[in-house]
PDB file of N, CA and C in Angstrom:
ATOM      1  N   UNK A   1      21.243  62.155  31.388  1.00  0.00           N
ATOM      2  CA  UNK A   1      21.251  60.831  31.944  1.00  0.00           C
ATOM      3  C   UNK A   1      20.931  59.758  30.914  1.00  0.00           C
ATOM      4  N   UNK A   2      20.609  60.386  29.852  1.00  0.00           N
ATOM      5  CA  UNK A   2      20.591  58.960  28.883  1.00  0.00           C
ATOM      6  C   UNK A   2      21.789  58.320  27.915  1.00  0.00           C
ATOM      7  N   UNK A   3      21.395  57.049  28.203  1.00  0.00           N
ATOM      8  CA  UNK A   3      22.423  56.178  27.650  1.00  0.00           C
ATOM      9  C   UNK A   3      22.863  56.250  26.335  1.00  0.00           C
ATOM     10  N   UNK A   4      23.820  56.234  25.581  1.00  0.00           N
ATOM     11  CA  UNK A   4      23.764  55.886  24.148  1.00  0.00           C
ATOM     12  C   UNK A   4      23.764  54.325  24.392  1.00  0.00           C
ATOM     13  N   UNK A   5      22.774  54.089  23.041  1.00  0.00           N
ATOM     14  CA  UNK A   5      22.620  52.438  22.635  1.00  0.00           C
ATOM     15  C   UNK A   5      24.032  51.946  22.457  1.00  0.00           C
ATOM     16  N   UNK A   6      25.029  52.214  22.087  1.00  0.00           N
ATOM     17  CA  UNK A   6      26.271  51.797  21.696  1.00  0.00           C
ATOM     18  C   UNK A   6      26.906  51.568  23.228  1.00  0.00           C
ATOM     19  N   UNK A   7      26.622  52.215  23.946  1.00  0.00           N
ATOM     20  CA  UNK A   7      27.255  52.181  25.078  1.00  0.00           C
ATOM     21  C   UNK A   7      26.226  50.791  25.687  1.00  0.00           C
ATOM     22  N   UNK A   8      25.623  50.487  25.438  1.00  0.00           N
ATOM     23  CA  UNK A   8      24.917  49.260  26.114  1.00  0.00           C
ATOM     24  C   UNK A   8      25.484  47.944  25.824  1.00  0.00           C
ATOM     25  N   UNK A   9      26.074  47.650  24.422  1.00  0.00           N
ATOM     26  CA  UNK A   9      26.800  46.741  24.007  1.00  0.00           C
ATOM     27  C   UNK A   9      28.214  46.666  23.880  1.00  0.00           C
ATOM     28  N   UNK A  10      28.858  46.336  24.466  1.00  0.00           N
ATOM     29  CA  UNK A  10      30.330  46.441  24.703  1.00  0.00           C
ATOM     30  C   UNK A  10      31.020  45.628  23.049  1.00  0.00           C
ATOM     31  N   UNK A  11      31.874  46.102  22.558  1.00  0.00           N
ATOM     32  CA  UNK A  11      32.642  46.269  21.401  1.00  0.00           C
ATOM     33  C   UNK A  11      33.238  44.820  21.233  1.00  0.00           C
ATOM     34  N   UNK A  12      33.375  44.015  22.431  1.00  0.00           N
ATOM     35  CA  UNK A  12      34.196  42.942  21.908  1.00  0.00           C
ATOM     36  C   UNK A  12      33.208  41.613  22.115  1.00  0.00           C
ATOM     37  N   UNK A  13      31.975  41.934  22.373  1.00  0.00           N
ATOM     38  CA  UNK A  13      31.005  41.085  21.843  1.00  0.00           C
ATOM     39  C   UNK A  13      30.428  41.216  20.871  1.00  0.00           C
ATOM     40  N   UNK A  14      30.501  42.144  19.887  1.00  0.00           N
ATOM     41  CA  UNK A  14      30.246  42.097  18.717  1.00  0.00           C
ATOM     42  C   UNK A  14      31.256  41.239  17.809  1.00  0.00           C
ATOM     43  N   UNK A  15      32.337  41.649  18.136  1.00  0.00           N
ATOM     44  CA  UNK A  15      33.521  40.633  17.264  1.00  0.00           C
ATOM     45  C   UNK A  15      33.461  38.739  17.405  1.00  0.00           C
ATOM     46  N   UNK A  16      32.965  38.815  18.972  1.00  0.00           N
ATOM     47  CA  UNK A  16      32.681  37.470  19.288  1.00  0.00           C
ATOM     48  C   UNK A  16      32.177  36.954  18.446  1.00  0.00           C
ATOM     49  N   UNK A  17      30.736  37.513  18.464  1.00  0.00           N
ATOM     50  CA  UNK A  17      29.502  36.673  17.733  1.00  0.00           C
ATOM     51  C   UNK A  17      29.730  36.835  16.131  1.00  0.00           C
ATOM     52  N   UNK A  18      30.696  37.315  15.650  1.00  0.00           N
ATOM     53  CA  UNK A  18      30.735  37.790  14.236  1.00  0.00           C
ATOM     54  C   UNK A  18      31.903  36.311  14.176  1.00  0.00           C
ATOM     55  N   UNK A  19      32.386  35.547  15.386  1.00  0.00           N
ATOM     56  CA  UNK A  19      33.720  34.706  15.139  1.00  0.00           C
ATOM     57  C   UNK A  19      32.699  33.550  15.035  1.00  0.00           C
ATOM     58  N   UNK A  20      31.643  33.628  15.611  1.00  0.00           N
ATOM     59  CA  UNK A  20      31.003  32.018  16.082  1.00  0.00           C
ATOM     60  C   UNK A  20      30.264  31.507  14.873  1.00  0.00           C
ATOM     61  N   UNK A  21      30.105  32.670  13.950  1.00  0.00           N
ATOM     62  CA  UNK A  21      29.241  32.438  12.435  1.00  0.00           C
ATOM     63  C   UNK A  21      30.147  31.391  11.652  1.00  0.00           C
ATOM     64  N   UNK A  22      31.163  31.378  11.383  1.00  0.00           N
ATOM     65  CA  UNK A  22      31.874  30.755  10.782  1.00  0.00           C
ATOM     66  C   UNK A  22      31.842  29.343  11.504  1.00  0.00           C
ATOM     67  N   UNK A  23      32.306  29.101  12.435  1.00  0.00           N
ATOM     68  CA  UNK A  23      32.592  27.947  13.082  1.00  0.00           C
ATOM     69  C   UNK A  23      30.523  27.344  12.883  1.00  0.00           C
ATOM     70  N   UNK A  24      29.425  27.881  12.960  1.00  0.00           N
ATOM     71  CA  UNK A  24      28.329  27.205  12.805  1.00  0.00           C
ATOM     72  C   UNK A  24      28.609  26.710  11.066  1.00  0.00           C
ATOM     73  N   UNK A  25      28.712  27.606  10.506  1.00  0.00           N
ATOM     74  CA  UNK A  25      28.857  27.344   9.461  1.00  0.00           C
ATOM     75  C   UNK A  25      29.796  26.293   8.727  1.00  0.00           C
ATOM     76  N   UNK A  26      31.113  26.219   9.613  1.00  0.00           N
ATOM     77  CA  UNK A  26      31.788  24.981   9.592  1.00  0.00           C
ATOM     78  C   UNK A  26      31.456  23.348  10.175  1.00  0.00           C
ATOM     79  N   UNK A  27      29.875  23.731  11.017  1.00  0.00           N
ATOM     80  CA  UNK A  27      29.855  22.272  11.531  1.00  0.00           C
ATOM     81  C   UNK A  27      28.824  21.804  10.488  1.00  0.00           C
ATOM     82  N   UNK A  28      27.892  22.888  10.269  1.00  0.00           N
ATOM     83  CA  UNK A  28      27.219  22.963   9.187  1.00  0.00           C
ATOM     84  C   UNK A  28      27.595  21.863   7.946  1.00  0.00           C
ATOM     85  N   UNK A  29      28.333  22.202   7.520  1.00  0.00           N
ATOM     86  CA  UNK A  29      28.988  22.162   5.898  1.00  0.00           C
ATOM     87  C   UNK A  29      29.872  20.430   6.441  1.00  0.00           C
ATOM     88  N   UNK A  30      30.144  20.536   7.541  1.00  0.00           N
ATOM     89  CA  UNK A  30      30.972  19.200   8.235  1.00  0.00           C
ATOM     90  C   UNK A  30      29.960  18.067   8.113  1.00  0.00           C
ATOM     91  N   UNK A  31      28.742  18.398   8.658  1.00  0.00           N
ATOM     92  CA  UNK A  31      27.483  17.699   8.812  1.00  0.00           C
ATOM     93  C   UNK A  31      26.888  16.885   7.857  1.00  0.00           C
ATOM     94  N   UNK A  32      27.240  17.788   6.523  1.00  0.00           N
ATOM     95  CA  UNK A  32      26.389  18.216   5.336  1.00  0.00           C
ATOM     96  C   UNK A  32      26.548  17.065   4.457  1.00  0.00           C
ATOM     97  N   UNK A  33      27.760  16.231   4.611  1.00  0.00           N
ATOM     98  CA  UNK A  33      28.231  14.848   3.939  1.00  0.00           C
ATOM     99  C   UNK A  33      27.574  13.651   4.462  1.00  0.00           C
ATOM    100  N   UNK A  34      27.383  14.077   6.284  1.00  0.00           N
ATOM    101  CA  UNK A  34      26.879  12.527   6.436  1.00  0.00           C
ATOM    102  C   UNK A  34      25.234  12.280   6.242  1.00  0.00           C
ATOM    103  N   UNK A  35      24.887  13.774   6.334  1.00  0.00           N
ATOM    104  CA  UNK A  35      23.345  14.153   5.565  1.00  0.00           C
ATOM    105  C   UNK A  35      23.008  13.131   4.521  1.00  0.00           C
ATOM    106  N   UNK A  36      23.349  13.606   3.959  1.00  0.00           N
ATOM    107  CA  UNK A  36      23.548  13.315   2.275  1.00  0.00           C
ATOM    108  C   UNK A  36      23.843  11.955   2.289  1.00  0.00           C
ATOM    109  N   UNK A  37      25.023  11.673   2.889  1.00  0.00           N
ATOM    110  CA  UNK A  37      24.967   9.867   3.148  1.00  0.00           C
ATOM    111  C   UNK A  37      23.484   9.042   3.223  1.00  0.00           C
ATOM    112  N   UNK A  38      23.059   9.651   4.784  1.00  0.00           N
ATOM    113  CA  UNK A  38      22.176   9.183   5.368  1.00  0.00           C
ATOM    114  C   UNK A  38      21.187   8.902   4.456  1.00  0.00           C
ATOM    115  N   UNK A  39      20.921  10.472   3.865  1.00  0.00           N
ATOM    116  CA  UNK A  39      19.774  10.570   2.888  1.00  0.00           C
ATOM    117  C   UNK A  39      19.988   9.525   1.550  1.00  0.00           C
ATOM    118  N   UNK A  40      21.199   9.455   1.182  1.00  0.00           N
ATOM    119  CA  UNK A  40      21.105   8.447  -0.059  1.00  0.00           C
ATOM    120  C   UNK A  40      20.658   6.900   0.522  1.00  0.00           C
ATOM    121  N   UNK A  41      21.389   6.541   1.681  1.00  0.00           N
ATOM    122  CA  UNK A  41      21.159   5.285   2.114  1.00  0.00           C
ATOM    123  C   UNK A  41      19.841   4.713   2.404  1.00  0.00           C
ATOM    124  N   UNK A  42      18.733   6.191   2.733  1.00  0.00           N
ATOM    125  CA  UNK A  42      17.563   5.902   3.267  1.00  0.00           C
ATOM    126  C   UNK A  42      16.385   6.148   1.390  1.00  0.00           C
ATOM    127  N   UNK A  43      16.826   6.882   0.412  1.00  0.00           N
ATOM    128  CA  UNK A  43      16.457   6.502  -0.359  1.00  0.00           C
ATOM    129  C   UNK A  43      16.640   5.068  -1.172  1.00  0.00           C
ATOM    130  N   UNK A  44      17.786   4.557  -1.273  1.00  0.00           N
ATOM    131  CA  UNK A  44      18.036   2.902  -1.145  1.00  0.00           C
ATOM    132  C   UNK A  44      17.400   1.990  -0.547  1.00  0.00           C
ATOM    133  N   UNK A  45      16.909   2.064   0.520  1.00  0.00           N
ATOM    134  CA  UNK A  45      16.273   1.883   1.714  1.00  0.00           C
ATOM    135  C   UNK A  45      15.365   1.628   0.934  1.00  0.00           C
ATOM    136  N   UNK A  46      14.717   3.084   0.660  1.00  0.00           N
ATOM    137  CA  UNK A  46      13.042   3.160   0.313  1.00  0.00           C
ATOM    138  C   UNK A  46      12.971   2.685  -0.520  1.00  0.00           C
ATOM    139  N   UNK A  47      13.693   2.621  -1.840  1.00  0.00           N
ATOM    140  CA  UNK A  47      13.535   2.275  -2.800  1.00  0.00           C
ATOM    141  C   UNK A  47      13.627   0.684  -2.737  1.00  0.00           C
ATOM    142  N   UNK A  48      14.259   0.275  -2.387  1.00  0.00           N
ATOM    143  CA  UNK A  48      14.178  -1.527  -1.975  1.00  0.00           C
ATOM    144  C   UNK A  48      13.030  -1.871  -1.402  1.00  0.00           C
ATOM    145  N   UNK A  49      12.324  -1.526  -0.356  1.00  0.00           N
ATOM    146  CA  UNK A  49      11.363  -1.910   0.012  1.00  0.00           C
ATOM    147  C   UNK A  49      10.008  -1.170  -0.988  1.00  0.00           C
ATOM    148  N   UNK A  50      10.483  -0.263  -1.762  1.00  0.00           N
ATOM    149  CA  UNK A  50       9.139   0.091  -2.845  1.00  0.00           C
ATOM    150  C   UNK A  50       8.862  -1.137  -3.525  1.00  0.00           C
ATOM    151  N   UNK A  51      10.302  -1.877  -4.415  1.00  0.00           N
ATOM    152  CA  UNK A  51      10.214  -2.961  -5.460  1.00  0.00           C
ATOM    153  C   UNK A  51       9.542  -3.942  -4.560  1.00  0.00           C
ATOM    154  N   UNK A  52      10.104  -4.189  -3.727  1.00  0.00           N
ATOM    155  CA  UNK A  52       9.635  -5.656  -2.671  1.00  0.00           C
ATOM    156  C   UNK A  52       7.847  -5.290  -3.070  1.00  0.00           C
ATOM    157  N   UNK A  53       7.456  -4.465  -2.136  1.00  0.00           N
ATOM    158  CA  UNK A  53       5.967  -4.287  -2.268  1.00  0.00           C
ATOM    159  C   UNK A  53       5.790  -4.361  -3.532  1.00  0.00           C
ATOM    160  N   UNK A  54       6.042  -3.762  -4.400  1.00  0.00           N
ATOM    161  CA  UNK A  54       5.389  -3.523  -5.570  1.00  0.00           C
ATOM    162  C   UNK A  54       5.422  -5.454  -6.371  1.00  0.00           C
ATOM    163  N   UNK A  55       6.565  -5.737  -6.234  1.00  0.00           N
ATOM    164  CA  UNK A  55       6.961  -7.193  -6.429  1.00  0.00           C
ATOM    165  C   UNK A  55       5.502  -7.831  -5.679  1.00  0.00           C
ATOM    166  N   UNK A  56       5.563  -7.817  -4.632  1.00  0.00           N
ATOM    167  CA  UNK A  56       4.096  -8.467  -4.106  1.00  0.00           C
ATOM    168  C   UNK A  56       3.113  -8.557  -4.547  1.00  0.00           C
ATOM    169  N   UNK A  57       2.575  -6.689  -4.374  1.00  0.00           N
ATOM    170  CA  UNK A  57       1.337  -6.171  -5.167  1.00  0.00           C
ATOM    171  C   UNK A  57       1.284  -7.195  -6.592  1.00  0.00           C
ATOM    172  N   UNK A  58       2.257  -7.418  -7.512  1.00  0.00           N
ATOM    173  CA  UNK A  58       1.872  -8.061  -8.612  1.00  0.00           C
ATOM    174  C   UNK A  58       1.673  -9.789  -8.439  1.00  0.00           C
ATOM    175  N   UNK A  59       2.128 -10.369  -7.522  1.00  0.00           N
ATOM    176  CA  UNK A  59       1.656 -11.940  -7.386  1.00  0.00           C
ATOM    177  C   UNK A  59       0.599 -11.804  -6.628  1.00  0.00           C
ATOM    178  N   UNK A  60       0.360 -11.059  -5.492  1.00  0.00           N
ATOM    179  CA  UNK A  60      -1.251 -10.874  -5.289  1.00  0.00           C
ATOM    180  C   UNK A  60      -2.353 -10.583  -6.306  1.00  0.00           C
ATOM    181  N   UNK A  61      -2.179  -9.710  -7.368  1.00  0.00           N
ATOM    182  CA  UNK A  61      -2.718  -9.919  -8.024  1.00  0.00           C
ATOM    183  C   UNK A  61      -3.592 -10.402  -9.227  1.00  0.00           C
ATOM    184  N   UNK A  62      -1.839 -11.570  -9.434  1.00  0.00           N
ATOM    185  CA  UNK A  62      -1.897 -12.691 -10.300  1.00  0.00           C
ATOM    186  C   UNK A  62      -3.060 -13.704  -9.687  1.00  0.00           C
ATOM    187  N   UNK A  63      -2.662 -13.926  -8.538  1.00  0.00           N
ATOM    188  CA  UNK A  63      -3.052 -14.742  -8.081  1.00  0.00           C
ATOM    189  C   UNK A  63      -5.012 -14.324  -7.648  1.00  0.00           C
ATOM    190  N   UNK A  64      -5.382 -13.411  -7.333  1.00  0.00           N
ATOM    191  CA  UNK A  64      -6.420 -12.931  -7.533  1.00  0.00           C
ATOM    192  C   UNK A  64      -7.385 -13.341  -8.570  1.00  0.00           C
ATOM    193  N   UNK A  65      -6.530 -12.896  -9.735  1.00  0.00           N
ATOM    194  CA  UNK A  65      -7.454 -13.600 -11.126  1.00  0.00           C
ATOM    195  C   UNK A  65      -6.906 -15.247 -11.096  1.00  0.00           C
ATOM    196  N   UNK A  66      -6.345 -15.545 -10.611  1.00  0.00           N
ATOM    197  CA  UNK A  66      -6.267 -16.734 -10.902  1.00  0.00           C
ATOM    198  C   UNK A  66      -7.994 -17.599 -10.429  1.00  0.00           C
ATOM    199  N   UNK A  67      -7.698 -16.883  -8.526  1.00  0.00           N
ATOM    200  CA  UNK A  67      -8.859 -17.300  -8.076  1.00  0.00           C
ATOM    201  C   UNK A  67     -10.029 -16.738  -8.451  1.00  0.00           C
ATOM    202  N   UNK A  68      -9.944 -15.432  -9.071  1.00  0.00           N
ATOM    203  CA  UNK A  68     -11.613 -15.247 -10.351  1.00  0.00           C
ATOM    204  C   UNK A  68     -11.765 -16.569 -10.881  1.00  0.00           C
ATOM    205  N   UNK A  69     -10.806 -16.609 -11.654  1.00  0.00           N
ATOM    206  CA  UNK A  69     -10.982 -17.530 -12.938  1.00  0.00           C
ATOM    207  C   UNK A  69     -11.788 -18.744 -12.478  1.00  0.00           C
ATOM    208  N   UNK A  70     -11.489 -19.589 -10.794  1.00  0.00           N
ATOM    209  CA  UNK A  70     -11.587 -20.523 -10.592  1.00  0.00           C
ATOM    210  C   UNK A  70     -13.083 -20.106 -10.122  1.00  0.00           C
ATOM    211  N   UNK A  71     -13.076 -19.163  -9.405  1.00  0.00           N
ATOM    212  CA  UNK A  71     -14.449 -18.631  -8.902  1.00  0.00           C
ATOM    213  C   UNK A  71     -15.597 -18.975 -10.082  1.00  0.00           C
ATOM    214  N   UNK A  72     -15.362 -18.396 -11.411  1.00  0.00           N
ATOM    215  CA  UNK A  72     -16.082 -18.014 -12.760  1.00  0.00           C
ATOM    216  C   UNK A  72     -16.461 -19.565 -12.982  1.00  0.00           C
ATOM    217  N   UNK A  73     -15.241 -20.593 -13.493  1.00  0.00           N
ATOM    218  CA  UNK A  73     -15.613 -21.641 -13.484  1.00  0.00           C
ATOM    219  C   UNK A  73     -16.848 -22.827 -12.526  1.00  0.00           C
ATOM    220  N   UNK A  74     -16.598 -22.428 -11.020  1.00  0.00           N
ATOM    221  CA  UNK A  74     -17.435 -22.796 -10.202  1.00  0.00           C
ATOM    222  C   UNK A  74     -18.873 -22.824 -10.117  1.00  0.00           C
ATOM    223  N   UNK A  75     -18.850 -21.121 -10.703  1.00  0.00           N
ATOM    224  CA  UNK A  75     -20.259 -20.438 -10.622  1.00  0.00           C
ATOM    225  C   UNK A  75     -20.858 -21.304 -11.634  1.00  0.00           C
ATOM    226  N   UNK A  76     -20.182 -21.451 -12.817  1.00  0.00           N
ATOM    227  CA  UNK A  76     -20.769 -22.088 -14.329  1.00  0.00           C
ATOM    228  C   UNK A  76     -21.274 -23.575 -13.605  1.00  0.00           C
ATOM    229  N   UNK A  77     -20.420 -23.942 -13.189  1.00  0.00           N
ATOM    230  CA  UNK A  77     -20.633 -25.743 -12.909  1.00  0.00           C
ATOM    231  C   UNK A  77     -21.920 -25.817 -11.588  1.00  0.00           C
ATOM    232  N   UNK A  78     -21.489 -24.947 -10.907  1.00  0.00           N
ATOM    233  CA  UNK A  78     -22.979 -24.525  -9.844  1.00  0.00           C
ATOM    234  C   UNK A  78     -24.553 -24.478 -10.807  1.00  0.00           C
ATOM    235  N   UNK A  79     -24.528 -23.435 -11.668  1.00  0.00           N
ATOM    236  CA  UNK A  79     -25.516 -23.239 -12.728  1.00  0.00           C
ATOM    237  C   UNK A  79     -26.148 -24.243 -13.475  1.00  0.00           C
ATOM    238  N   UNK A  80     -24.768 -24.935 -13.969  1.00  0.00           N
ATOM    239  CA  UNK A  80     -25.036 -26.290 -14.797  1.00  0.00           C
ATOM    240  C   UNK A  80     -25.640 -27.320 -14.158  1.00  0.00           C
ATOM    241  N   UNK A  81     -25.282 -27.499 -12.971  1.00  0.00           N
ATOM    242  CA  UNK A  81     -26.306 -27.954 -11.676  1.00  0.00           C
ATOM    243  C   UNK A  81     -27.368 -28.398 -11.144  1.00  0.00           C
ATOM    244  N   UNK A  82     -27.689 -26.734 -11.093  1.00  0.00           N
ATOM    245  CA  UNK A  82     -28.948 -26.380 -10.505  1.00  0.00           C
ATOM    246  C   UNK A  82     -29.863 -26.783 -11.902  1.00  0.00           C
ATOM    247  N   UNK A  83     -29.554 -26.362 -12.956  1.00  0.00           N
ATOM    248  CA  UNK A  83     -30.383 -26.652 -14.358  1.00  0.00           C
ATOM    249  C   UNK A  83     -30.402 -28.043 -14.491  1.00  0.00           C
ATOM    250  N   UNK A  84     -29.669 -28.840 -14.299  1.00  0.00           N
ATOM    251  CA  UNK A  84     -29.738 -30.393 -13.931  1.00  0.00           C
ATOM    252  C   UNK A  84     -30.854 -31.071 -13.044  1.00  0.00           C
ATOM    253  N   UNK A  85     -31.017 -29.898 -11.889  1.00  0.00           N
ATOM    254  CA  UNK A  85     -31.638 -30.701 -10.873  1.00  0.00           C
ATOM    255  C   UNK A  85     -32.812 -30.665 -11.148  1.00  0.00           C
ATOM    256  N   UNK A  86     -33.280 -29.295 -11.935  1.00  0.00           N
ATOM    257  CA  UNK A  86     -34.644 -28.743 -11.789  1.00  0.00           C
ATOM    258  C   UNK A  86     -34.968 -29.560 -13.119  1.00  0.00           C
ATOM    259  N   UNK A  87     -34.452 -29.387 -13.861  1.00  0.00           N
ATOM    260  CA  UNK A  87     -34.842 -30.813 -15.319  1.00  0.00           C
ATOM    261  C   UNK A  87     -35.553 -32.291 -14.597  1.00  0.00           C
ATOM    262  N   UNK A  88     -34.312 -33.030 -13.911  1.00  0.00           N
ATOM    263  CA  UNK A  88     -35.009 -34.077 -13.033  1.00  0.00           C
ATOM    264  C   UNK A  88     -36.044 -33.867 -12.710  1.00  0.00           C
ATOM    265  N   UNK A  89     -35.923 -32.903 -11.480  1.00  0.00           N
ATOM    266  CA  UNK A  89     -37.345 -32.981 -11.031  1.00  0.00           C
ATOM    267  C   UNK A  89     -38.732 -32.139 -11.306  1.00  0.00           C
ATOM    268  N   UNK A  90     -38.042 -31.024 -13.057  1.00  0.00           N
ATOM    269  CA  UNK A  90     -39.631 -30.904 -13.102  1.00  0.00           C
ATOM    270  C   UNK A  90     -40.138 -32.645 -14.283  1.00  0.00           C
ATOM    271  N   UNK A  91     -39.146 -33.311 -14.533  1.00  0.00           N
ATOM    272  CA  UNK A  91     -39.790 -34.755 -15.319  1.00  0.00           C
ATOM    273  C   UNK A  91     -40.258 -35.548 -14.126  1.00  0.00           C
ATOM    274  N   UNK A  92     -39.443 -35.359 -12.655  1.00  0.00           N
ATOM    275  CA  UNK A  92     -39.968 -36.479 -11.789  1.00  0.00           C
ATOM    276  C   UNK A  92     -41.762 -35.681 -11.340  1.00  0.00           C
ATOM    277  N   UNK A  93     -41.853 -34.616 -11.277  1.00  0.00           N
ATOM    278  CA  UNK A  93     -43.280 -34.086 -11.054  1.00  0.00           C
ATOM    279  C   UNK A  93     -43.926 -34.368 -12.024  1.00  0.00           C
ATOM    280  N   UNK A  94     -43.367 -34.252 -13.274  1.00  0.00           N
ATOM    281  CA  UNK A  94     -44.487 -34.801 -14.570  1.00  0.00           C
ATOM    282  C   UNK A  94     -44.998 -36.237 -14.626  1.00  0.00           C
ATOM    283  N   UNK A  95     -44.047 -37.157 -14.218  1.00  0.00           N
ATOM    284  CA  UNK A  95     -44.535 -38.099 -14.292  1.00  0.00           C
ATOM    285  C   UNK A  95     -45.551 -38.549 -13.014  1.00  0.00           C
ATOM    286  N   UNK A  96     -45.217 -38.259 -11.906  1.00  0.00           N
ATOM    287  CA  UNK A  96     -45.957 -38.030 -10.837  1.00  0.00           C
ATOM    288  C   UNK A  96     -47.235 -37.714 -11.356  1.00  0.00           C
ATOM    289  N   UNK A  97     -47.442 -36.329 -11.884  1.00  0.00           N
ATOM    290  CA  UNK A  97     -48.826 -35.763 -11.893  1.00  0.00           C
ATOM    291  C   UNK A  97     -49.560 -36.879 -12.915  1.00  0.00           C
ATOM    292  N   UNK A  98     -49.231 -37.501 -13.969  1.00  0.00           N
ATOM    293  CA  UNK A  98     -49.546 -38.315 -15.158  1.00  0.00           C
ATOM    294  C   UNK A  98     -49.581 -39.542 -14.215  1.00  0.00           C
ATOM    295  N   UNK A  99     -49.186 -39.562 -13.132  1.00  0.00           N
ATOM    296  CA  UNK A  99     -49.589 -41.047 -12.684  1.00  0.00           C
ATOM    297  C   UNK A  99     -50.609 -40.996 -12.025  1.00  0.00           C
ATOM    298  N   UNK A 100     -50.833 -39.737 -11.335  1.00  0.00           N
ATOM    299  CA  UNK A 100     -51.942 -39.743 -10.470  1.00  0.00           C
ATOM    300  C   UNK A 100     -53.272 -39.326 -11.440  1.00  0.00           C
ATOM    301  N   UNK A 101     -53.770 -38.579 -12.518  1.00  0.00           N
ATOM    302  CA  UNK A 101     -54.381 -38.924 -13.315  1.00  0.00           C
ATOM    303  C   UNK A 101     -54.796 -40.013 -13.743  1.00  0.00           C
ATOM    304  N   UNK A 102     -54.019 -40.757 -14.382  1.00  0.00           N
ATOM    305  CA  UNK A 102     -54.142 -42.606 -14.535  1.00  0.00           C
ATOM    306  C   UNK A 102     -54.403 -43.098 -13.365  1.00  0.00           C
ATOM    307  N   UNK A 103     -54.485 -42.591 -12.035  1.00  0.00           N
ATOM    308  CA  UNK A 103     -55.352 -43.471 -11.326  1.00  0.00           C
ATOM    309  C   UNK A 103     -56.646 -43.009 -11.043  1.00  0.00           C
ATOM    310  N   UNK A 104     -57.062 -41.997 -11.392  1.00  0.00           N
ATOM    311  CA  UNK A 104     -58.096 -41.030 -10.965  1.00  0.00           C
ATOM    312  C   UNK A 104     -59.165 -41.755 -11.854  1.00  0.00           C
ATOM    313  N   UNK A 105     -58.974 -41.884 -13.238  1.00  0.00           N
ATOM    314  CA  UNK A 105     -60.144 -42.222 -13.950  1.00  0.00           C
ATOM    315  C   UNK A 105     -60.345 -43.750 -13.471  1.00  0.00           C
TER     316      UNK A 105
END
């Protein structure tokens, strides 16, 4: 009562599936151009929008030091300033304290 395995698969489905390889293989290989299209168009793609950014990245960064630079300058003139003010007023306390002496005696 037992089967042979060969007898389970009938003979002209093997030929079938041995016909359908080719035809995958033909949509395959059919496919395979607009792939490749796609893919070049989308490296173009990428690559255009790399320069753009990268184009950016460099005036942002120009511009960055620009505003250091202005920053650097600021800080100096802030400094120069403050050393201004405290001059004034350690002479306006000096004279202050020297006046109130001269009235003391």
């Amino acid at each position: 009562m037992c089967i042979c395995p060969t007898d389970w698969i009938p003979s002209h489905n093997l030929q079938v599936s041995s016909q359908k390889r080719p035809k995958r293989s033909r949509v395959r290989i059919h496919n395979l151009p607009r792939r490749k299209q796609r893919k070049e168009t989308m490296d173009k793609d990428m690559k255009l929008k790399n320069l753009k950014l990268y184009m950016e990245n460099i005036s942002i960064i120009e511009e960055n030091e620009k505003l250091r630079k202005k920053a650097t300058l600021l800080h100096q003139e802030n400094l120069a300033l403050i050393a201004e003010f405290q001059n004034r007023f350690s002479k306006h306390d000096r004279l202050n304290k020297d006046e109130s002496k001269n009235t003391v005696h």
